[in-house]
mmCIF file of C-alpha atoms in Angstrom:
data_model
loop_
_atom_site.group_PDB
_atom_site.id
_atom_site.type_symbol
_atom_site.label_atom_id
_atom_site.label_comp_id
_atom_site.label_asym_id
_atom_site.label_seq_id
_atom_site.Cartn_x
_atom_site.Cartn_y
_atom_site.Cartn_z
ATOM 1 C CA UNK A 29 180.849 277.179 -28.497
ATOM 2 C CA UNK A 30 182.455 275.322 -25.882
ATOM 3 C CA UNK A 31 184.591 276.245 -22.893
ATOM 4 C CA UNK A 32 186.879 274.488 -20.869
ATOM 5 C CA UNK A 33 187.721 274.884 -16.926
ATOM 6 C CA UNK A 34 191.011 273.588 -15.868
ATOM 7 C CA UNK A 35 189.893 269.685 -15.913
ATOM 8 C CA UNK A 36 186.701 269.934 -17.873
ATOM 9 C CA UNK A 37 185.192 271.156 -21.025
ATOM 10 C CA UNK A 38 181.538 271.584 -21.425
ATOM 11 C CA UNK A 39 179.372 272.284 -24.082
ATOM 12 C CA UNK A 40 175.507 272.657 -25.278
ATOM 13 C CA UNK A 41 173.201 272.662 -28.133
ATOM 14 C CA UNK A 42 169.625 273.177 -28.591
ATOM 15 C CA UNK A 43 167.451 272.438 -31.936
ATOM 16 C CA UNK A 44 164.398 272.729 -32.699
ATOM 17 C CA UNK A 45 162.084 270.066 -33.287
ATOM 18 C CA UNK A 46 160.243 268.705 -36.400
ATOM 19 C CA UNK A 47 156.975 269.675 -35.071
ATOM 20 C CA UNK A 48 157.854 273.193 -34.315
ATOM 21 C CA UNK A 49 159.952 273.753 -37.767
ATOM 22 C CA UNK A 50 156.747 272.351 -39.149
ATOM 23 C CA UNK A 51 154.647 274.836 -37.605
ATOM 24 C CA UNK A 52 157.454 277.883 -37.840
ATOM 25 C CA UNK A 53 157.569 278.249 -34.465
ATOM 26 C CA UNK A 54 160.917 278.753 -32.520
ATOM 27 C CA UNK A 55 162.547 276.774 -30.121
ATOM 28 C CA UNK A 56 161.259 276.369 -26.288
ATOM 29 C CA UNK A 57 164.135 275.147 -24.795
ATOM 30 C CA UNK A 58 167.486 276.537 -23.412
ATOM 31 C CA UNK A 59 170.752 275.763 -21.661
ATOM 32 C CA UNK A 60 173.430 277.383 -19.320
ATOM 33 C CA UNK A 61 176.981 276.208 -18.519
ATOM 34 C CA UNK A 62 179.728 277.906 -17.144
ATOM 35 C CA UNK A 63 182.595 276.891 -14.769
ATOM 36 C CA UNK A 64 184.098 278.761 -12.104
ATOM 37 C CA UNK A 65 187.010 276.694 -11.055
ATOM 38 C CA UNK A 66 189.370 273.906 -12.297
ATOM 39 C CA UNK A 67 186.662 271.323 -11.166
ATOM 40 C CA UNK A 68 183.750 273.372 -10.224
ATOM 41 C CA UNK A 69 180.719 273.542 -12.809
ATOM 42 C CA UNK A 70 177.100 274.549 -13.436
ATOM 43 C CA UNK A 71 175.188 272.848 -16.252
ATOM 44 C CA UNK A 72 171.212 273.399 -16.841
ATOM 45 C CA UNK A 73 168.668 272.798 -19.183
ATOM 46 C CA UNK A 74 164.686 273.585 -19.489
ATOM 47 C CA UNK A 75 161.889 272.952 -21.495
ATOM 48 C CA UNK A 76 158.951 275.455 -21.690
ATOM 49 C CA UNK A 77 155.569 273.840 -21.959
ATOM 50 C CA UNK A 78 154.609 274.196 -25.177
ATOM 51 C CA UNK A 79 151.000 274.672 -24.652
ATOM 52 C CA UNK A 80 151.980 278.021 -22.689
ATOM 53 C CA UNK A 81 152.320 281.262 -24.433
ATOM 54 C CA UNK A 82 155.479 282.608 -22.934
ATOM 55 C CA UNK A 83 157.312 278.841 -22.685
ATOM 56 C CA UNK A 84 160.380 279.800 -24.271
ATOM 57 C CA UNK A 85 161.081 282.769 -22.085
ATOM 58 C CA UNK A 86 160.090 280.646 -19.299
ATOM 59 C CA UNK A 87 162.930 277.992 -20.224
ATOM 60 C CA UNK A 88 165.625 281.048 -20.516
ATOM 61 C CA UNK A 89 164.371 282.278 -17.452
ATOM 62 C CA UNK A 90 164.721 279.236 -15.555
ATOM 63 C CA UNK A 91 168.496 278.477 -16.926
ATOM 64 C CA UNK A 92 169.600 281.896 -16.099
ATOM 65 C CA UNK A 93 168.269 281.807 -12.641
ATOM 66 C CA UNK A 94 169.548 278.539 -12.014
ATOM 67 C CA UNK A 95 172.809 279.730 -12.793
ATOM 68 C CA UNK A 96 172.650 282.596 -10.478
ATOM 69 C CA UNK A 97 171.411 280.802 -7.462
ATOM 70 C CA UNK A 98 173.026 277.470 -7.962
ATOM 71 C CA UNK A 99 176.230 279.049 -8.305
ATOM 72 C CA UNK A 100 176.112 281.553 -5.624
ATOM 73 C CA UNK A 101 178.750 284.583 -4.891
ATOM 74 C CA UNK A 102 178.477 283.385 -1.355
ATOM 75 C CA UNK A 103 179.973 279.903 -2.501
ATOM 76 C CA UNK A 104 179.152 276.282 -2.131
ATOM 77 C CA UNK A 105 179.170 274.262 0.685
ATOM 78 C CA UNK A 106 181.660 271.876 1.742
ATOM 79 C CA UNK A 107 179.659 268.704 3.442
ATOM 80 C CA UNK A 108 178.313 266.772 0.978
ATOM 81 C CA UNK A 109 175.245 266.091 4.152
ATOM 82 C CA UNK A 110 174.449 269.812 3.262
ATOM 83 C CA UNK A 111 174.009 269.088 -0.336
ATOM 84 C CA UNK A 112 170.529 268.565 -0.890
ATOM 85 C CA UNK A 113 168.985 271.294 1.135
ATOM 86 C CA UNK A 114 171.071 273.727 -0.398
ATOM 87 C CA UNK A 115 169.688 272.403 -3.477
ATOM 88 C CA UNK A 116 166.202 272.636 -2.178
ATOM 89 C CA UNK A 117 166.599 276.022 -0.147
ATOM 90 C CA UNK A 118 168.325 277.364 -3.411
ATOM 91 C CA UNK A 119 165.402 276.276 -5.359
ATOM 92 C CA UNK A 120 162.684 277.793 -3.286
ATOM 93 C CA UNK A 121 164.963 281.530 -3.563
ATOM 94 C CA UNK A 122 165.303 280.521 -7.587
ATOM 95 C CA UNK A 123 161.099 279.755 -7.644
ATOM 96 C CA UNK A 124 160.132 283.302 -5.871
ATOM 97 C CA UNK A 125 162.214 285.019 -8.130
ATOM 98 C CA UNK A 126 160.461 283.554 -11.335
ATOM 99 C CA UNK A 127 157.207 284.028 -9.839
ATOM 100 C CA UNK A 128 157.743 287.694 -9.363
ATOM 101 C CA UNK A 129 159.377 287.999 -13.073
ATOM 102 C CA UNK A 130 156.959 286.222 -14.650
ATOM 103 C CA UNK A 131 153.337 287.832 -12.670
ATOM 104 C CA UNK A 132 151.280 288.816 -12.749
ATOM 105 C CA UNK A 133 150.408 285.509 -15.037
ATOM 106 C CA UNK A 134 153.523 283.036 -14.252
ATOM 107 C CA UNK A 135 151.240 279.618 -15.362
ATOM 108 C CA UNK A 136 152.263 281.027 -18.973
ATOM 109 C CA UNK A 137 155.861 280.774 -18.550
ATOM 110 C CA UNK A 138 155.775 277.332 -17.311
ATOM 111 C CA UNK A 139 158.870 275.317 -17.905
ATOM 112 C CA UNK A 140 160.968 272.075 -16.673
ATOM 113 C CA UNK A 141 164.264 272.722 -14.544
ATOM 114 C CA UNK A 142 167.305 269.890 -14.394
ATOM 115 C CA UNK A 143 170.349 271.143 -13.112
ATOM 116 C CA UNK A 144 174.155 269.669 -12.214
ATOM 117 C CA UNK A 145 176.427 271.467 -10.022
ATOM 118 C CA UNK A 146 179.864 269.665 -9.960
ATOM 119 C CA UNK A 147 182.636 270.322 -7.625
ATOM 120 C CA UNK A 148 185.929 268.798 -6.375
ATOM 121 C CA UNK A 149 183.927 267.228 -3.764
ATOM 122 C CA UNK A 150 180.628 266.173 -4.741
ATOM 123 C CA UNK A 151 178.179 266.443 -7.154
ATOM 124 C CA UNK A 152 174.819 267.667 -6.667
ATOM 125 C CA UNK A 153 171.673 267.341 -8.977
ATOM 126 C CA UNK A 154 167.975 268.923 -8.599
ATOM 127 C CA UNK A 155 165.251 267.833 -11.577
ATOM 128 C CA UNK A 156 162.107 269.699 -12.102
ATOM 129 C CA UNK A 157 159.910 267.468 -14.879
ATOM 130 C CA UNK A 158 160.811 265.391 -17.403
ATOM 131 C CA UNK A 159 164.544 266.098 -17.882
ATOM 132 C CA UNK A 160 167.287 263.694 -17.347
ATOM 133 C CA UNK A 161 170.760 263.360 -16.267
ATOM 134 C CA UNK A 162 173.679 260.629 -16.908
ATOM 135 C CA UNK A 163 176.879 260.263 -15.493
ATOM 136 C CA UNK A 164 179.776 258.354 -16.806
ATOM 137 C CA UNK A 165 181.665 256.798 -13.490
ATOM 138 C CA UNK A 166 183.859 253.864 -13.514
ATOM 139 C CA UNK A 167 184.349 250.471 -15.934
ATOM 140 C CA UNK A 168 183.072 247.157 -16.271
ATOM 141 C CA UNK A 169 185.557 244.949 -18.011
ATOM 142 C CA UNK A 170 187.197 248.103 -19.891
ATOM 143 C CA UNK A 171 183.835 249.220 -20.573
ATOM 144 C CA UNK A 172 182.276 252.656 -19.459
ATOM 145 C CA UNK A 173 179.513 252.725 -17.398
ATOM 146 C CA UNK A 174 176.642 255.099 -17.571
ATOM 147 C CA UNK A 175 174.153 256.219 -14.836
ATOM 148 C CA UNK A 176 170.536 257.512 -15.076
ATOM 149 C CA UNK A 177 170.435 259.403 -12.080
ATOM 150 C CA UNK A 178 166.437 259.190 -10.241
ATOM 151 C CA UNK A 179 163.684 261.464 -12.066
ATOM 152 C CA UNK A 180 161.042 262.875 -10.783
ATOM 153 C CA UNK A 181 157.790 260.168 -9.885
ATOM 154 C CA UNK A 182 154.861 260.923 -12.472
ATOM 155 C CA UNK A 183 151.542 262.587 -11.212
ATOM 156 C CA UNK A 184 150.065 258.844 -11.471
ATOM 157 C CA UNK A 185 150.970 255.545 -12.373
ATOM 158 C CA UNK A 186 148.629 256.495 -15.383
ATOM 159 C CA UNK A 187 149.029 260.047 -16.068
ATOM 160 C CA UNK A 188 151.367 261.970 -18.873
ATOM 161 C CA UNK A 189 150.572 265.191 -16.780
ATOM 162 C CA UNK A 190 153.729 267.204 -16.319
ATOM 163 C CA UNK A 191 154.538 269.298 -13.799
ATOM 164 C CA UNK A 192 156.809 272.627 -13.875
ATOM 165 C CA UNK A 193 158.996 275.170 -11.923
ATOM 166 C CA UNK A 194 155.397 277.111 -11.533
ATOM 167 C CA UNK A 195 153.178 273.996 -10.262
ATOM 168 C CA UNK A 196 151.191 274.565 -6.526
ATOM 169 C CA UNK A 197 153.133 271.712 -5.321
ATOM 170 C CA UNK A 198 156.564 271.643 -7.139
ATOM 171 C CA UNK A 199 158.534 270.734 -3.975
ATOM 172 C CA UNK A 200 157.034 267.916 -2.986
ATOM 173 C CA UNK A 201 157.769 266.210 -6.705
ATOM 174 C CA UNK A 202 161.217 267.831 -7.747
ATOM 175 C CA UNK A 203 164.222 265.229 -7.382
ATOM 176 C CA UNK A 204 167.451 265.827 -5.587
ATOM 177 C CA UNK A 205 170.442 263.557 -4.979
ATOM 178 C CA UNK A 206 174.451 264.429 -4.314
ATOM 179 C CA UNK A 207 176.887 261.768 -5.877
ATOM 180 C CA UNK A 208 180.052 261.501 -3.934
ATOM 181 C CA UNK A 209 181.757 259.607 -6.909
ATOM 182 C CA UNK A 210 185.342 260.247 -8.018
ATOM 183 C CA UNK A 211 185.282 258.338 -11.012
ATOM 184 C CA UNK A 212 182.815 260.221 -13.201
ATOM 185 C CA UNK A 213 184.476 261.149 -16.403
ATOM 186 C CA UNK A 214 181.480 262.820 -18.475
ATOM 187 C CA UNK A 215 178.204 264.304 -17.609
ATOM 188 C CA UNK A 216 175.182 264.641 -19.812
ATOM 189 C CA UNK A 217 171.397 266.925 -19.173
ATOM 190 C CA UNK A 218 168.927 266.550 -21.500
ATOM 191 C CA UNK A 219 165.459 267.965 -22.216
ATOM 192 C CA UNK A 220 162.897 264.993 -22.735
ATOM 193 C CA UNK A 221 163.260 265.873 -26.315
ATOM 194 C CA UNK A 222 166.026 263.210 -26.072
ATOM 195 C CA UNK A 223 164.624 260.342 -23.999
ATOM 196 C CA UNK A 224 163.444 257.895 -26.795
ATOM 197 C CA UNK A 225 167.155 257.982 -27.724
ATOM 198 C CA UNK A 226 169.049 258.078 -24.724
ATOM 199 C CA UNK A 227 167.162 256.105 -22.466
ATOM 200 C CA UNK A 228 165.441 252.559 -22.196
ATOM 201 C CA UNK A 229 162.864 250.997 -20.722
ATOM 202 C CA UNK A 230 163.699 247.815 -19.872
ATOM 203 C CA UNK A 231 160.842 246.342 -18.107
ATOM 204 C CA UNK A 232 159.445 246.368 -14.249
ATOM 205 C CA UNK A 233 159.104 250.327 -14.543
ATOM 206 C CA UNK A 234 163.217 250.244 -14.550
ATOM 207 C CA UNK A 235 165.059 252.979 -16.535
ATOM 208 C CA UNK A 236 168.246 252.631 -17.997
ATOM 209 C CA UNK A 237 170.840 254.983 -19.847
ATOM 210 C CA UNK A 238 171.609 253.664 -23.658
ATOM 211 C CA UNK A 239 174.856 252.867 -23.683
ATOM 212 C CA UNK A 240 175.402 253.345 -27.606
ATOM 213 C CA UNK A 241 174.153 256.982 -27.549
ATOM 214 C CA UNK A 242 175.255 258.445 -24.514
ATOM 215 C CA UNK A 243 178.674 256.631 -25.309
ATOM 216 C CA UNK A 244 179.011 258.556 -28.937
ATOM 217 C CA UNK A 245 178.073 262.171 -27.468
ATOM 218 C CA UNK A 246 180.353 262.089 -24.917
ATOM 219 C CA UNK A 247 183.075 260.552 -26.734
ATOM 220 C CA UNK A 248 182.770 262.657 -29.552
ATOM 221 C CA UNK A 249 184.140 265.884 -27.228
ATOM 222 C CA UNK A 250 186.912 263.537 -26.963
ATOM 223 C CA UNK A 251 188.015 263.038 -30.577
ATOM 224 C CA UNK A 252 191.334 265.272 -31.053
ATOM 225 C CA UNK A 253 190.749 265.285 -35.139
ATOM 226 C CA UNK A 254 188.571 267.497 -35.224
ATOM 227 C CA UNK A 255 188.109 271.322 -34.352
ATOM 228 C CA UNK A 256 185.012 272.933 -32.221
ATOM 229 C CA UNK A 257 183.128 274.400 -35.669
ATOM 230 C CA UNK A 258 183.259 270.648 -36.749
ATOM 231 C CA UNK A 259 181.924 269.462 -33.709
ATOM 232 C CA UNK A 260 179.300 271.718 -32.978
ATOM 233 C CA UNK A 261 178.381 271.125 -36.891
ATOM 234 C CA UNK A 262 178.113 267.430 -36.249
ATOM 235 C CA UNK A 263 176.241 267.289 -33.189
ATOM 236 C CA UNK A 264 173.423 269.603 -34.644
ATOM 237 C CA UNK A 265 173.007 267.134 -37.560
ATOM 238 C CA UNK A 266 172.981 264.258 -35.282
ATOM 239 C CA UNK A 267 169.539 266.013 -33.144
ATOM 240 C CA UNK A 268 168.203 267.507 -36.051
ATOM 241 C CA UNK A 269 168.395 263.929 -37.846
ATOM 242 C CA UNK A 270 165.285 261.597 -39.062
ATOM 243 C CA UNK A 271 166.128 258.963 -36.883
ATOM 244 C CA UNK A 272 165.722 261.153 -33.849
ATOM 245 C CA UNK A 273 162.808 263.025 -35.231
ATOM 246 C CA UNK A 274 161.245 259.941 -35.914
ATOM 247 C CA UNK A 275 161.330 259.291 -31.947
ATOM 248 C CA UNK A 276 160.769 262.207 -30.900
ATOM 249 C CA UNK A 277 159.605 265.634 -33.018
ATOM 250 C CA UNK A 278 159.964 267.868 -29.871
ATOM 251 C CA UNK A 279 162.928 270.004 -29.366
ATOM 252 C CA UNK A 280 165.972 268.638 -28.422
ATOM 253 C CA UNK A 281 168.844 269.940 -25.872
ATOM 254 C CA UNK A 282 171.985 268.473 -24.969
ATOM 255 C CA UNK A 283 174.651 270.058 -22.461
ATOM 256 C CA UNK A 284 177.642 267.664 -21.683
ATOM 257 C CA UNK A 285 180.802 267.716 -19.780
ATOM 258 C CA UNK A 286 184.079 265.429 -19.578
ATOM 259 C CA UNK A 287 186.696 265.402 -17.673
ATOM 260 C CA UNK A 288 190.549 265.635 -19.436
ATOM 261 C CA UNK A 289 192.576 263.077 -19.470
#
């Protein structure tokens, strides 16, 4: 179900993918949300490896620890400069944790990490892998427009290999930015389970949010016909359709936030 701070509601799904329904095997990934003020959010996703034996308690790991260090009793700060090494010094506390959770084999809990802390001031964003984050700031002729904030760099120009919240050298290849932006409207995280659909690639190594998809999730938390059953009904059938499976058969996970109008 969804809740709703003062100025925000936020919401998440998970499904699981053709390939694991397939093979009767649950669901690796997970999600966390939860405001704590009128404008002040957490949203997280994660995707256990699949290849590991303990992936999907790696993923709920991950999300519940994010949530406890990213949104810390001890509060955020207020200069947006300090952003990103809270993010990063927040990660490292987040990281030793898991590692002493998960031992004395933590390799088998591996799992992706993409967080978005939003607050009256800034927004800040830390990605761990393949998942993915779009904002929804400002117009273009009446028109929305829709950001792909930076992912992590691959291992290689030529290489698929993936790299988790457990990997040697995780900070050196997790992403961070802060947004100073007063315009966004509607947030999205996503678990690569989603990236055939919701972004595109259109040429020179450039990435691109699709403006169709991310357009219809968001807007659908708008639609005032409906009730919250309805909606959560309809966004399961939309990730658990053909179309989608026929991009992508690995889970899919969607947390999203907009802003009231």
């Amino acid at each position: 179900m969804s809740t709703r701070t003062t100025h925000w509601r936020l919401h998440g799904t998970s499904v699981t993918g053709h390939r694991h329904r397939r093979d009767n095997a649950a669901c690796q990934d997970a999600f966390q949300y939860r405001g704590t003020g009128p404008d002040t959010f957490l949203l997280a996703v994660a995707d256990g490896a699949g290849s590991r034996p303990h992936s999907r308690e790696g993923a709920q790991t991950a999300v519940e620890l994010a949530d406890l260090h990213f949104l810390p009793s001890s509060g955020l700060p207020d200069d947006p400069r300090d952003v990103e090494e809270f993010l990063r010094s927040r990660f490292t506390v987040l990281r030793a944790e898991f590692l002493r959770r998960t031992r004395p084999r933590p390799e088998d809990f591996a799992t992706t990490l993409t967080v978005v802390i939003h607050t009256p001031r800034w927004l800040g964003y830390l990605s761990v892998g393949d998942g993915f984050a779009v904002l929804r700031a400002g117009t273009r002729e009446g028109e929305p427009l829709f950001h792909l904030l930076p992912q992590p760099a691959p291992v290689s120009e030529y290489s698929n290999e993936a790299f988790f919240v457990t990997s040697d050298d995780v900070s050196r290849r997790l992403e961070t930015a802060c947004v100073l932006d007063e315009e966004v409207t509607g947030i999205l995280l996503s678990t690569d389970g989603l990236t055939q659909a919701a972004v595109e690639f259109p040429g020179n190594h450039r990435k691109r949010a699709k403006h169709d998809f991310v357009s219809r999730v968001l807007g659908a938390m708008e639609r005032t016909d409906i009730g919250a059953e309805q909606e959560e009904a309809e966004l399961t059938r939309l990730l658990e359709s053909r179309r989608l499976a026929a991009d992508n058969a690995d889970d899919k996970t969607l947390v999203r936030a907009v802003r009231g109008r």
